[in-house]
Each structure stands twice: as C-alpha cells, then as structure tokens.
mmCIF file of C-alpha atoms and ligand atoms in Angstrom:
data_model
loop_
_atom_site.group_PDB
_atom_site.id
_atom_site.type_symbol
_atom_site.label_atom_id
_atom_site.label_comp_id
_atom_site.label_asym_id
_atom_site.label_seq_id
_atom_site.Cartn_x
_atom_site.Cartn_y
_atom_site.Cartn_z
ATOM 1 C CA MET A 300 0.000 0.000 0.000
ATOM 2 C CA ASN A 301 1.436 3.412 -0.924
ATOM 3 C CA PRO A 302 1.621 5.905 1.937
ATOM 4 C CA PRO A 303 -0.672 8.914 1.521
ATOM 5 C CA ALA A 304 0.700 11.736 -0.625
ATOM 6 C CA ASP A 305 0.690 14.130 2.336
ATOM 7 C CA LYS A 306 3.567 12.253 3.974
ATOM 8 C CA PRO A 307 7.001 13.839 3.594
ATOM 9 C CA PHE A 308 9.033 12.593 0.655
ATOM 10 C CA LEU A 309 12.538 11.224 1.247
ATOM 11 C CA PHE A 310 15.381 10.264 -1.043
ATOM 12 C CA VAL A 311 17.269 7.352 0.563
ATOM 13 C CA THR A 312 20.648 6.886 -1.081
ATOM 14 C CA ARG A 313 21.496 3.337 0.127
ATOM 15 C CA ARG A 314 19.606 0.204 1.098
ATOM 16 C CA LEU A 315 19.222 0.077 4.893
ATOM 17 C CA THR A 316 18.321 -2.765 7.279
ATOM 18 C CA ALA A 317 14.885 -4.371 6.912
ATOM 19 C CA ASN A 318 13.684 -2.825 10.186
ATOM 20 C CA VAL A 319 14.689 0.664 9.131
ATOM 21 C CA GLU A 320 13.240 0.274 5.633
ATOM 22 C CA ALA A 321 9.957 -0.930 7.179
ATOM 23 C CA ARG A 322 9.776 2.266 9.255
ATOM 24 C CA LEU A 323 10.594 4.348 6.192
ATOM 25 C CA THR A 324 7.856 2.679 4.173
ATOM 26 C CA ARG A 325 5.366 3.146 7.008
ATOM 27 C CA ASP A 326 6.074 6.813 7.700
ATOM 28 C CA TYR A 327 7.288 8.350 4.449
ATOM 29 C CA ARG A 328 7.086 8.343 0.711
ATOM 30 C CA VAL A 329 10.503 7.162 -0.429
ATOM 31 C CA ARG A 330 12.639 7.217 -3.553
ATOM 32 C CA TRP A 331 15.008 4.241 -3.146
ATOM 33 C CA ASN A 332 18.360 3.424 -4.696
ATOM 34 C CA GLU A 333 16.891 0.026 -5.559
ATOM 35 C CA ASP A 334 20.111 -1.746 -6.536
ATOM 36 C CA ASP A 335 22.265 0.038 -3.925
ATOM 37 C CA ARG A 336 24.780 1.195 -6.524
ATOM 38 C CA PRO A 337 27.278 3.994 -5.825
ATOM 39 C CA LEU A 338 25.769 7.379 -6.681
ATOM 40 C CA ASP A 339 27.683 10.247 -8.287
ATOM 41 C CA ALA A 340 26.910 13.959 -8.141
ATOM 42 C CA ASP A 341 24.324 13.848 -10.953
ATOM 43 C CA ASP A 342 22.574 10.830 -9.383
ATOM 44 C CA LEU A 343 22.344 12.659 -6.047
ATOM 45 C CA VAL A 344 20.878 15.797 -7.585
ATOM 46 C CA ARG A 345 18.428 13.808 -9.722
ATOM 47 C CA GLY A 346 17.457 11.504 -6.839
ATOM 48 C CA ALA A 347 16.724 14.463 -4.570
ATOM 49 C CA ALA A 348 14.158 15.983 -6.966
ATOM 50 C CA ASP A 349 11.082 17.067 -4.955
ATOM 51 C CA ALA A 350 12.410 15.415 -1.778
ATOM 52 C CA ASP A 351 11.947 17.095 1.615
ATOM 53 C CA ALA A 352 15.009 15.340 2.997
ATOM 54 C CA VAL A 353 17.855 13.087 1.920
ATOM 55 C CA VAL A 354 18.895 10.115 4.049
ATOM 56 C CA CYS A 355 22.470 9.405 2.999
ATOM 57 C CA CYS A 356 25.586 7.519 4.016
ATOM 58 C CA LEU A 357 29.298 8.276 4.111
ATOM 59 C CA THR A 358 29.608 6.862 0.579
ATOM 60 C CA GLU A 359 27.803 9.854 -0.971
ATOM 61 C CA LYS A 360 29.820 13.027 -1.369
ATOM 62 C CA PHE A 361 27.813 16.169 -0.741
ATOM 63 C CA THR A 362 30.357 18.664 -1.998
ATOM 64 C CA ALA A 363 29.628 22.389 -2.195
ATOM 65 C CA GLU A 364 28.809 21.869 -5.873
ATOM 66 C CA VAL A 365 26.269 19.098 -5.173
ATOM 67 C CA ILE A 366 24.715 21.080 -2.325
ATOM 68 C CA ALA A 367 24.345 24.123 -4.590
ATOM 69 C CA ARG A 368 22.539 21.961 -7.172
ATOM 70 C CA LEU A 369 20.115 20.300 -4.717
ATOM 71 C CA PRO A 370 16.470 21.152 -5.363
ATOM 72 C CA ALA A 371 14.972 23.880 -3.169
ATOM 73 C CA SER A 372 12.566 21.318 -1.661
ATOM 74 C CA VAL A 373 15.419 19.644 0.278
ATOM 75 C CA ARG A 374 15.629 20.925 3.862
ATOM 76 C CA LEU A 375 17.643 18.197 5.552
ATOM 77 C CA LEU A 376 20.604 15.868 4.997
ATOM 78 C CA SER A 377 20.370 13.039 7.528
ATOM 79 C CA THR A 378 23.486 10.905 7.345
ATOM 80 C CA VAL A 379 23.540 7.355 8.670
ATOM 81 C CA SER A 380 27.013 7.823 10.176
ATOM 82 C CA VAL A 381 28.713 9.726 12.937
ATOM 83 C CA GLY A 382 31.290 11.071 10.476
ATOM 84 C CA THR A 383 30.231 14.065 8.398
ATOM 85 C CA ASP A 384 33.398 14.568 6.364
ATOM 86 C CA HIS A 385 31.509 13.525 3.191
ATOM 87 C CA ILE A 386 29.336 16.643 3.567
ATOM 88 C CA ASP A 387 30.582 20.188 3.037
ATOM 89 C CA LEU A 388 29.128 21.550 6.273
ATOM 90 C CA GLY A 389 30.005 25.154 5.416
ATOM 91 C CA ALA A 390 28.092 24.930 2.135
ATOM 92 C CA ALA A 391 25.156 23.273 3.924
ATOM 93 C CA ARG A 392 25.071 26.048 6.531
ATOM 94 C CA GLU A 393 25.197 28.730 3.853
ATOM 95 C CA ARG A 394 22.396 27.044 1.971
ATOM 96 C CA GLY A 395 20.275 26.844 5.177
ATOM 97 C CA LEU A 396 20.208 23.037 5.168
ATOM 98 C CA THR A 397 19.938 21.092 8.399
ATOM 99 C CA VAL A 398 22.533 18.322 8.723
ATOM 100 C CA THR A 399 22.225 15.489 11.249
ATOM 101 C CA SER A 400 24.335 12.443 12.112
ATOM 102 C CA THR A 401 24.105 9.333 14.306
ATOM 103 C CA PRO A 402 26.426 9.648 17.319
ATOM 104 C CA GLY A 403 25.917 7.198 20.160
ATOM 105 C CA ALA A 404 24.653 4.439 17.875
ATOM 106 C CA VAL A 405 28.192 3.835 16.575
ATOM 107 C CA THR A 406 30.081 3.962 19.873
ATOM 108 C CA GLU A 407 30.106 0.360 21.054
ATOM 109 C CA PRO A 408 30.666 -1.457 17.735
ATOM 110 C CA THR A 409 33.472 0.936 16.836
ATOM 111 C CA ALA A 410 35.104 0.432 20.236
ATOM 112 C CA GLU A 411 34.785 -3.321 19.827
ATOM 113 C CA ILE A 412 36.452 -3.322 16.424
ATOM 114 C CA THR A 413 39.204 -1.062 17.737
ATOM 115 C CA LEU A 414 40.059 -3.712 20.323
ATOM 116 C CA LEU A 415 39.850 -6.375 17.630
ATOM 117 C CA LEU A 416 42.389 -4.459 15.492
ATOM 118 C CA LEU A 417 44.620 -3.700 18.457
ATOM 119 C CA LEU A 418 44.759 -7.347 19.533
ATOM 120 C CA ALA A 419 45.019 -8.665 15.980
ATOM 121 C CA ALA A 420 47.919 -6.317 15.186
ATOM 122 C CA ALA A 421 49.706 -7.076 18.470
ATOM 123 C CA ARG A 422 49.228 -10.853 18.166
ATOM 124 C CA ARG A 423 50.060 -11.162 14.433
ATOM 125 C CA ALA A 424 46.611 -12.439 13.513
ATOM 126 C CA SER A 425 47.040 -11.737 9.771
ATOM 127 C CA GLU A 426 50.134 -13.902 9.575
ATOM 128 C CA GLY A 427 48.638 -16.709 11.676
ATOM 129 C CA ALA A 428 45.367 -16.749 9.723
ATOM 130 C CA ALA A 429 47.227 -16.765 6.389
ATOM 131 C CA ALA A 430 49.526 -19.591 7.513
ATOM 132 C CA ILE A 431 46.674 -21.870 8.531
ATOM 133 C CA ARG A 432 44.619 -21.163 5.395
ATOM 134 C CA GLU A 433 47.599 -21.633 3.089
ATOM 135 C CA GLU A 434 48.527 -24.930 4.804
ATOM 136 C CA ARG A 435 51.870 -23.584 6.013
ATOM 137 C CA TRP A 436 51.288 -24.527 9.677
ATOM 138 C CA THR A 437 53.668 -27.302 10.631
ATOM 139 C CA GLY A 438 52.698 -27.486 14.307
ATOM 140 C CA TRP A 439 53.079 -25.667 17.626
ATOM 141 C CA SER A 440 56.442 -24.033 18.088
ATOM 142 C CA PRO A 441 57.939 -22.214 21.097
ATOM 143 C CA THR A 442 59.302 -19.433 18.895
ATOM 144 C CA TRP A 443 56.933 -19.057 15.924
ATOM 145 C CA LEU A 444 54.800 -15.937 15.329
ATOM 146 C CA LEU A 445 55.555 -14.303 18.648
ATOM 147 C CA GLY A 446 53.524 -11.138 19.060
ATOM 148 C CA ARG A 447 53.275 -8.571 21.819
ATOM 149 C CA SER A 448 51.049 -8.677 24.871
ATOM 150 C CA VAL A 449 48.819 -5.656 25.473
ATOM 151 C CA ALA A 450 48.673 -6.112 29.273
ATOM 152 C CA GLY A 451 50.707 -3.508 31.130
ATOM 153 C CA LYS A 452 51.240 -1.432 27.968
ATOM 154 C CA ARG A 453 50.386 2.212 27.406
ATOM 155 C CA LEU A 454 47.576 3.008 24.978
ATOM 156 C CA GLY A 455 47.503 6.551 23.614
ATOM 157 C CA ILE A 456 44.108 7.741 22.410
ATOM 158 C CA VAL A 457 43.788 10.746 20.124
ATOM 159 C CA GLY A 458 40.266 12.049 20.777
ATOM 160 C CA LEU A 459 38.732 10.866 24.055
ATOM 161 C CA GLY A 460 35.130 11.433 22.976
ATOM 162 C CA ARG A 461 32.380 8.850 23.185
ATOM 163 C CA ILE A 462 34.208 6.234 21.102
ATOM 164 C CA GLY A 463 37.617 6.983 22.650
ATOM 165 C CA GLN A 464 36.160 6.564 26.148
ATOM 166 C CA ALA A 465 34.500 3.275 25.194
ATOM 167 C CA VAL A 466 37.860 2.068 23.825
ATOM 168 C CA ALA A 467 39.620 3.173 27.018
ATOM 169 C CA GLN A 468 37.102 1.290 29.167
ATOM 170 C CA ARG A 469 37.675 -1.933 27.222
ATOM 171 C CA ALA A 470 41.458 -1.501 27.051
ATOM 172 C CA ARG A 471 41.613 -1.016 30.830
ATOM 173 C CA ALA A 472 39.964 -4.424 31.183
ATOM 174 C CA PHE A 473 42.947 -5.811 29.235
ATOM 175 C CA GLY A 474 45.312 -4.200 31.752
ATOM 176 C CA MET A 475 46.386 -1.233 29.597
ATOM 177 C CA GLU A 476 47.323 2.200 30.949
ATOM 178 C CA ILE A 477 45.427 4.950 29.121
ATOM 179 C CA HIS A 478 46.927 8.245 27.950
ATOM 180 C CA TYR A 479 45.058 10.736 25.798
ATOM 181 C CA PHE A 480 45.235 13.953 23.835
ATOM 182 C CA ASN A 481 42.069 15.956 23.339
ATOM 183 C CA ARG A 482 41.290 19.555 22.444
ATOM 184 C CA ARG A 483 40.104 20.015 26.024
ATOM 185 C CA ARG A 484 40.786 18.054 29.176
ATOM 186 C CA LEU A 485 37.888 15.874 30.361
ATOM 187 C CA SER A 486 36.385 15.895 33.856
ATOM 188 C CA VAL A 487 38.018 13.545 36.341
ATOM 189 C CA ALA A 488 34.945 11.285 36.130
ATOM 190 C CA ASP A 489 35.126 11.038 32.323
ATOM 191 C CA GLU A 490 38.900 10.557 32.355
ATOM 192 C CA ALA A 491 38.422 7.479 34.571
ATOM 193 C CA GLY A 492 42.144 7.467 35.345
ATOM 194 C CA ALA A 493 43.371 8.282 31.811
ATOM 195 C CA ILE A 494 46.399 10.582 31.740
ATOM 196 C CA PHE A 495 45.896 13.843 29.831
ATOM 197 C CA HIS A 496 48.506 15.228 27.424
ATOM 198 C CA PRO A 497 48.101 18.846 26.358
ATOM 199 C CA SER A 498 49.585 18.168 22.909
ATOM 200 C CA LEU A 499 49.984 15.349 20.416
ATOM 201 C CA GLU A 500 53.743 15.854 20.694
ATOM 202 C CA SER A 501 53.678 15.003 24.393
ATOM 203 C CA LEU A 502 51.347 12.011 23.928
ATOM 204 C CA LEU A 503 53.238 10.208 21.146
ATOM 205 C CA PRO A 504 56.475 9.269 22.977
ATOM 206 C CA VAL A 505 54.545 7.363 25.678
ATOM 207 C CA CYS A 506 52.424 5.255 23.287
ATOM 208 C CA ASP A 507 53.199 1.551 23.001
ATOM 209 C CA PHE A 508 49.884 1.564 21.136
ATOM 210 C CA LEU A 509 48.196 4.524 19.470
ATOM 211 C CA SER A 510 44.512 4.620 18.501
ATOM 212 C CA LEU A 511 42.966 7.413 16.447
ATOM 213 C CA HIS A 512 39.456 8.676 17.240
ATOM 214 C CA ALA A 513 39.465 12.138 15.700
ATOM 215 C CA PRO A 514 37.155 13.455 12.954
ATOM 216 C CA GLY A 515 38.370 13.151 9.354
ATOM 217 C CA GLY A 516 39.583 16.077 7.290
ATOM 218 C CA GLN A 517 42.851 16.544 9.208
ATOM 219 C CA ARG A 518 46.263 14.863 9.296
ATOM 220 C CA VAL A 519 47.265 13.441 12.696
ATOM 221 C CA LEU A 520 49.905 10.864 11.833
ATOM 222 C CA ASP A 521 52.581 12.048 9.406
ATOM 223 C CA ALA A 522 56.273 11.145 9.228
ATOM 224 C CA ALA A 523 57.189 13.615 11.993
ATOM 225 C CA ALA A 524 54.495 12.231 14.320
ATOM 226 C CA ILE A 525 55.538 8.639 13.594
ATOM 227 C CA ALA A 526 59.136 9.561 14.461
ATOM 228 C CA ARG A 527 57.978 10.599 17.960
ATOM 229 C CA LEU A 528 56.405 7.192 18.695
ATOM 230 C CA PRO A 529 58.529 4.631 20.552
ATOM 231 C CA ARG A 530 60.281 2.153 18.239
ATOM 232 C CA GLY A 531 57.976 -0.826 17.621
ATOM 233 C CA ALA A 532 54.765 1.033 18.515
ATOM 234 C CA ILE A 533 51.485 -0.305 17.137
ATOM 235 C CA VAL A 534 49.000 2.012 15.394
ATOM 236 C CA VAL A 535 45.243 1.486 15.097
ATOM 237 C CA ASN A 536 42.865 3.557 12.988
ATOM 238 C CA THR A 537 39.095 3.100 13.033
ATOM 239 C CA ALA A 538 38.278 6.783 12.470
ATOM 240 C CA ARG A 539 39.079 8.074 8.972
ATOM 241 C CA GLY A 540 41.852 7.164 6.538
ATOM 242 C CA ASP A 541 42.937 10.719 5.827
ATOM 243 C CA LEU A 542 44.178 11.084 9.431
ATOM 244 C CA VAL A 543 47.205 9.033 8.363
ATOM 245 C CA ASP A 544 49.944 9.685 5.793
ATOM 246 C CA ASP A 545 49.883 6.291 4.074
ATOM 247 C CA ASP A 546 53.365 6.568 2.551
ATOM 248 C CA ALA A 547 54.909 7.472 5.909
ATOM 249 C CA LEU A 548 53.032 4.712 7.760
ATOM 250 C CA ILE A 549 53.939 2.071 5.178
ATOM 251 C CA ALA A 550 57.618 3.104 5.217
ATOM 252 C CA ALA A 551 57.717 2.901 9.036
ATOM 253 C CA LEU A 552 56.007 -0.515 9.070
ATOM 254 C CA ARG A 553 58.343 -1.792 6.360
ATOM 255 C CA ASP A 554 61.580 -0.756 8.051
ATOM 256 C CA GLY A 555 60.522 -1.851 11.544
ATOM 257 C CA ARG A 556 60.237 1.667 12.981
ATOM 258 C CA LEU A 557 56.670 0.707 13.838
ATOM 259 C CA GLY A 558 55.790 -2.812 14.977
ATOM 260 C CA ALA A 559 52.376 -3.277 13.406
ATOM 261 C CA ALA A 560 49.134 -1.568 12.456
ATOM 262 C CA GLY A 561 45.443 -2.417 12.507
ATOM 263 C CA LEU A 562 43.443 -0.420 9.970
ATOM 264 C CA ASP A 563 39.714 -0.331 9.255
ATOM 265 C CA VAL A 564 39.582 2.926 7.278
ATOM 266 C CA PHE A 565 41.551 4.261 4.312
ATOM 267 C CA ALA A 566 42.008 7.467 2.371
ATOM 268 C CA GLY A 567 40.186 7.036 -0.952
ATOM 269 C CA GLU A 568 38.493 3.769 0.152
ATOM 270 C CA PRO A 569 37.462 1.341 -1.210
ATOM 271 C CA ARG A 570 40.756 1.718 -3.106
ATOM 272 C CA ILE A 571 43.605 1.379 -0.656
ATOM 273 C CA HIS A 572 47.304 2.144 -0.943
ATOM 274 C CA PRO A 573 48.726 -1.063 -2.512
ATOM 275 C CA GLY A 574 51.693 -0.943 -0.130
ATOM 276 C CA TYR A 575 49.473 -2.141 2.725
ATOM 277 C CA ARG A 576 48.712 -5.446 1.022
ATOM 278 C CA GLU A 577 52.406 -6.327 0.870
ATOM 279 C CA LEU A 578 53.002 -5.866 4.608
ATOM 280 C CA PRO A 579 52.633 -8.924 6.857
ATOM 281 C CA ASN A 580 52.475 -6.744 9.966
ATOM 282 C CA VAL A 581 49.228 -4.984 9.039
ATOM 283 C CA PHE A 582 45.800 -6.297 9.942
ATOM 284 C CA LEU A 583 43.305 -4.870 7.441
ATOM 285 C CA LEU A 584 39.533 -4.687 7.547
ATOM 286 C CA PRO A 585 37.198 -3.040 4.997
ATOM 287 C CA HIS A 586 35.560 -0.267 7.100
ATOM 288 C CA MET A 587 33.588 -2.655 9.316
ATOM 289 C CA GLY A 588 33.581 -0.577 12.516
ATOM 290 C CA THR A 589 29.793 -0.348 12.711
ATOM 291 C CA SER A 590 28.879 -3.428 10.712
ATOM 292 C CA THR A 591 26.707 -5.191 13.272
ATOM 293 C CA VAL A 592 22.989 -5.844 12.956
ATOM 294 C CA GLU A 593 22.414 -3.931 16.188
ATOM 295 C CA ALA A 594 24.450 -0.897 15.161
ATOM 296 C CA ARG A 595 23.030 -0.581 11.650
ATOM 297 C CA ASP A 596 19.495 -0.796 13.042
ATOM 298 C CA ALA A 597 20.314 1.786 15.712
ATOM 299 C CA MET A 598 22.035 4.110 13.221
ATOM 300 C CA GLY A 599 19.131 3.887 10.777
ATOM 301 C CA HIS A 600 16.551 4.522 13.494
ATOM 302 C CA LEU A 601 18.504 7.494 14.835
ATOM 303 C CA ALA A 602 18.767 8.889 11.293
ATOM 304 C CA LEU A 603 14.966 8.634 11.064
ATOM 305 C CA ASP A 604 14.488 10.156 14.534
ATOM 306 C CA ASN A 605 16.496 13.057 13.129
ATOM 307 C CA VAL A 606 14.226 13.266 10.072
ATOM 308 C CA ASP A 607 11.054 13.042 12.186
ATOM 309 C CA ALA A 608 12.237 15.855 14.459
ATOM 310 C CA ALA A 609 13.674 18.165 11.803
ATOM 311 C CA LEU A 610 10.648 17.949 9.494
ATOM 312 C CA ALA A 611 8.325 18.562 12.469
ATOM 313 C CA GLY A 612 10.306 21.669 13.457
ATOM 314 C CA ARG A 613 11.826 20.071 16.570
ATOM 315 C CA ARG A 614 15.558 19.931 17.429
ATOM 316 C CA PRO A 615 16.933 16.621 16.045
ATOM 317 C CA PRO A 616 18.895 14.483 18.545
ATOM 318 C CA GLY A 617 21.853 14.229 16.174
ATOM 319 C CA LEU A 618 21.956 17.869 15.048
ATOM 320 C CA VAL A 619 25.221 18.931 13.363
ATOM 321 C CA VAL A 620 24.199 22.019 11.363
ATOM 322 C CA GLY A 621 20.982 24.006 11.795
ATOM 323 C CA LYS A 622 18.619 24.666 14.661
HETATM 324 C C1 DGY B 787 30.615 6.428 10.837
HETATM 325 O O1 DGY B 787 29.515 6.340 11.417
HETATM 326 O O2 DGY B 787 31.093 7.514 10.485
HETATM 327 C C2 DGY B 787 31.353 5.169 10.596
HETATM 328 O O3 DGY B 787 32.560 5.373 9.956
HETATM 329 C C3 DGY B 787 30.485 4.188 9.842
HETATM 330 O O4 DGY B 787 31.041 2.923 9.972
#
C-alpha cells in the first residue's frame, strides 16, 4: 500500500536494514536506490528531486557543488554515520540546510572493532590466519609468530570522545594504561584514570599503542608524528583514513620503525594504498567498525528520529548544522 501523498518525501541513497526500511515505508514516501549502486553527483541531484530530505551515508559526497545543485525542496541531509566529512558543512550552513548524524549508535561497535584491530595487530593475527589457510602450519612451536602482549602497555588515544572513552574502558579491562590527547581536558569522572597530554607531541612518545578517534579532514599521523612514537609502537585507525599519511606509515612498518598496524579505514576507500597489502604486519579490515545488525538498526533509526524531528520543526537528537 502506498503511503498517503501528504507524507514527507525522502530520497534514501542506500539500502538500509529491513527494520529501518519498514519504518521508512510506514512513515514516508521514499525514492530508493533500488540496486544500492554507488551514486555520483548527478545521481544525487536527480534523486533528490522534490524530496523534503535526503537520508544518505558516508559513501555519498555532498560537496559544495552538489549542495548548490540540490532542489529547493530539500531541507535536511540526515546521514547514517557519525562522520560528516563527506558533507561540506560550510556549504550546507550557507544554503540553510539542516545536517544530522548518528552519534551514540556507533560507539560500542566501533570500540569493539578497535580492540579487535589492536589485539590482531599485536598478536600477528594476519600472519597466523594466512599460515593456517595456506597450509603452512607445521605445528606448535615455542618461537613461531611471537607477538606482543597488550597487558601492562600504554595506549595513547587521540580524541577521548564517546568512542575513545568506550575504547579506554575496554582496554583497561585488558590491563592497559590509558593516555590521551584531546582539544580540552575531560572531567576527572570522564577521564576514569586516563592521563591527559596537552599536545599530540607530548602524547606520542609514551604510546606503546596509538589509537585514532578524531574526525576526518585533518592529518594526525605524518612522518614527523611517527618519528615521535617509541620504536615498535602499534597504530590502530578506526576513524578516517585521511588522518594518516599512508606513505609514511607504510615506510615505518616496512623498516621496523613501527611494529604493526590495525586499519579499518583508508584514504580514498574502497581503493587502498597497494603498499598495505604487501606488509605482513598490518591487519586490514574493509571499514567494518559499525557493521553489526544492532548498530546498523540503531544508526538507521537514529537517522529517522532526526528526520522526524527536523521535518516537524523540533531539534533533532543528532543535530550537526541548523537549529
Ligand atoms: C561512521 O559512522 O562515520 C562510521 O565510519 C560508519 O562505519
């Protein structure tokens, strides 16, 4: 049954979970991206024709040019992600668009996958998994594939926001000591024993492990930053690929300056720097930080809570730009 024509009209750029699509069908008129194919600028502008709002994902780039070409009917961009680096927020503000995101819903799965990467990188999971699959395992050995224990080590967190704090909580359970650098120092309660560093420069030399939890659109780990890390340090990135200088990271992993890395996000993904594939000491995942049934349901529902509120003139829970 088609929803009545008086319901708001949404353009939904990707297929979402069945639960979220059921809510969309119940409450809105929807233009779907039926086959879930990647959409370019022209597709986005065409798809948004007559829509009141666009529900999008981090795979769609809302550049200033796309935002300028959006039909006047569009009042809201509701992204099913916490990251908003795929949206030119300045252009959205200028255009009077509301932009919303889905914080909170992504915290736990992202923290879980951070620990997965940290442990996998420290314990040489890529090499072990490849050896067993390729039938190169000849039996238990006292000296084969020795990794590093995380217990008693120092974990440096860049960005002790919601996700950083959830990572810290889990890492403490593994016996790690937490250090962090943030724009502002947290309250003693939120720090939960983590040691504050007023600059990245002061954090890096104490990091046996370093985990990035900063927004994209900035460079945190370049050659100079890597040089400040202790020799053999392990780097984890579940935030955004552009935080890292790939060439510098690959060079440091190749020559042993860094011990290992666990990476879930990449500049220019899904294409990744080919150098990563050649390194045995890198554990790679294809941007799976929030890929759980629970998280994708929660993210989709929060994106729709944002739509419900914004189109009804209320303040959306995940407001990024607008009122
Ligand atoms: C986000 O929400 O920005 C995540 O990167 C999605 O996995």
